[in-house]
Short mmCIF file of C-alpha atoms in Angstrom, two decimals:
data_model
loop_
_atom_site.label_atom_id
_atom_site.label_comp_id
_atom_site.label_asym_id
_atom_site.label_seq_id
_atom_site.Cartn_x
_atom_site.Cartn_y
_atom_site.Cartn_z
CA MET J 94 237.92 176.26 122.59
CA ASN J 95 237.04 173.19 121.06
CA MET J 96 233.91 171.54 122.08
CA LEU J 97 235.43 168.74 124.61
CA GLU J 98 237.36 171.90 126.05
CA THR J 99 233.90 173.65 126.37
CA VAL J 100 232.37 170.80 127.67
CA GLU J 101 234.90 169.91 130.28
CA THR J 102 234.96 173.79 131.31
CA VAL J 103 230.61 173.19 132.23
CA LEU J 104 231.52 170.35 133.85
CA ASP J 105 234.58 171.82 135.98
CA THR J 106 232.51 174.77 136.51
CA SER J 107 229.19 172.93 137.65
CA HIS J 108 231.33 170.88 140.03
CA THR J 109 232.85 174.43 141.62
CA VAL J 110 229.16 175.85 141.97
CA LEU J 111 228.11 172.42 143.25
CA ASP J 112 230.99 172.40 146.03
CA ALA J 113 230.10 176.56 146.64
CA LEU J 114 226.41 175.84 147.25
CA ALA J 115 227.12 172.59 149.87
CA ALA J 116 229.51 174.64 151.52
CA ARG J 117 226.77 177.21 152.15
CA GLU J 118 224.30 174.30 152.90
CA CYS J 119 222.40 175.23 149.71
CA SER J 120 220.57 173.47 147.19
CA PRO J 121 220.65 173.97 143.60
CA MET J 122 217.65 174.08 141.51
CA LEU J 123 218.72 174.82 138.43
CA ILE J 124 222.14 175.12 136.39
CA VAL J 125 222.30 176.50 132.96
CA VAL J 126 225.14 177.45 130.39
CA CYS J 127 224.45 181.03 128.84
CA GLY J 128 226.17 183.38 126.60
CA SER J 129 227.50 183.06 123.65
CA HIS J 130 227.77 179.21 123.63
CA THR J 131 223.91 178.97 124.14
CA TYR J 132 223.21 180.97 120.57
CA GLY J 133 226.01 179.27 118.90
CA THR J 134 228.25 182.59 118.51
CA SER J 135 230.94 181.41 120.92
CA THR J 136 234.70 181.90 119.26
CA PRO J 137 237.53 180.05 120.40
CA GLU J 138 238.28 182.44 122.69
CA SER J 139 234.85 182.81 124.39
CA ASP J 140 234.44 181.85 128.30
CA VAL J 141 231.49 179.68 129.54
CA ASP J 142 228.88 181.35 131.46
CA VAL J 143 227.19 179.17 134.07
CA ARG J 144 224.18 180.40 135.84
CA GLY J 145 221.70 178.86 138.36
CA VAL J 146 219.42 178.87 141.13
CA PHE J 147 219.83 177.66 144.30
CA MET J 148 217.27 176.95 147.56
CA PRO J 149 219.28 178.54 150.68
CA PRO J 150 219.22 177.01 154.02
CA TRP J 151 216.68 177.31 156.71
CA LYS J 152 218.87 180.00 158.45
CA ALA J 153 218.72 182.42 155.64
CA LEU J 154 214.71 181.88 154.69
CA VAL J 155 214.15 182.96 158.27
CA GLY J 156 216.22 185.82 158.31
CA LEU J 157 219.86 184.69 160.20
CA ASP J 158 221.69 184.55 157.04
CA ASP J 159 221.91 186.64 153.78
CA ILE J 160 222.53 184.93 150.70
CA GLY J 161 220.92 186.28 147.65
CA THR J 162 223.99 185.62 145.22
CA LEU J 163 226.82 183.38 145.04
CA SER J 164 229.61 183.71 142.68
CA CYS J 165 232.19 181.26 141.48
CA GLU J 166 235.20 181.00 138.99
CA PRO J 167 235.51 180.87 136.38
CA ASP J 168 232.37 182.75 135.33
CA ALA J 169 229.06 181.31 137.35
CA VAL J 170 226.67 183.03 139.27
CA MET J 171 223.85 181.45 141.28
CA HIS J 172 221.29 183.66 142.65
CA SER J 173 218.67 182.34 145.61
CA ALA J 174 215.18 181.33 144.47
CA ARG J 175 213.78 184.38 146.24
CA LYS J 176 216.33 186.90 144.28
CA PHE J 177 215.80 185.15 140.82
CA VAL J 178 211.93 185.28 141.07
CA GLY J 179 212.01 188.94 141.92
CA LEU J 180 214.43 189.49 139.13
CA CYS J 181 211.99 187.43 136.64
CA ALA J 182 209.07 189.58 138.30
CA GLY J 183 211.09 192.95 137.43
CA GLY J 184 211.62 191.90 133.70
CA ASN J 185 215.57 191.47 133.87
CA PRO J 186 216.35 190.32 130.37
CA ASN J 187 219.62 188.84 131.93
CA ILE J 188 217.81 186.77 134.02
CA LEU J 189 214.65 185.74 132.35
CA ASP J 190 217.17 184.39 129.58
CA TRP J 191 217.95 181.66 131.84
CA LEU J 192 214.41 180.28 131.70
CA PHE J 193 214.24 179.88 127.61
CA VAL J 194 217.85 178.35 127.07
CA PRO J 195 217.70 175.54 125.05
CA ASP J 196 217.11 172.13 126.49
CA ASP J 197 220.90 171.17 126.02
CA CYS J 198 222.15 174.17 127.91
CA VAL J 199 220.29 172.91 131.24
CA THR J 200 223.18 170.89 132.81
CA TYR J 201 220.75 170.71 136.12
CA MET J 202 216.93 171.20 137.17
CA SER J 203 215.32 170.02 140.24
CA ASN J 204 211.98 168.20 139.95
CA GLU J 205 210.54 171.29 142.49
CA PHE J 206 212.03 174.14 139.83
CA ARG J 207 210.60 172.21 136.93
CA ARG J 208 207.01 171.89 138.27
CA ILE J 209 206.89 175.07 139.89
CA VAL J 210 209.01 177.48 138.02
CA TRP J 211 209.66 176.55 134.22
CA SER J 212 206.63 174.73 133.71
CA ARG J 213 205.26 178.41 134.31
CA ARG J 214 208.27 180.61 132.82
CA ARG J 215 205.94 182.36 130.18
CA GLU J 216 203.90 184.09 133.05
CA PHE J 217 207.10 186.19 133.53
CA LEU J 218 206.75 187.69 130.36
CA SER J 219 204.59 190.92 129.90
CA ARG J 220 203.71 193.53 127.09
CA GLU J 221 205.54 195.91 129.55
CA MET J 222 208.67 194.17 128.94
CA HIS J 223 208.72 195.27 125.48
CA MET J 224 210.72 198.73 126.77
CA ARG J 225 213.25 197.14 128.97
CA PHE J 226 213.89 194.28 126.16
CA ALA J 227 214.17 197.19 123.62
CA GLY J 228 216.68 199.40 126.08
CA TYR J 229 218.69 196.08 126.58
CA ALA J 230 219.38 195.44 122.79
#
């Protein structure tokens, strides 16, 4: 996959994600590109991993609907804000990675997410996470 194809895939996937969120009355908060494209290790055969965070509709906030994760083809995964923060607080390496992607891998970020989470992302890091990351690598 060349650079133009990669950009087209990211845009197509982002639109698919936005459509899926709209269908469930969810609001996007963060959409990022993760994986090999983030670290410059992609090959022509590499897929494009799109990840993100959303705010669920009021029905889910009051317990009338359960939306924790939305998955979209070809390779996109979105977590509710509650689930995302819980995974970050638990030191999940795969999820924390989303908070530290380079700026050019952030395709969308709401002002609320930037103010509440992104600006304080280092607060999710702790010395206790050492073993979790060591086990991951």
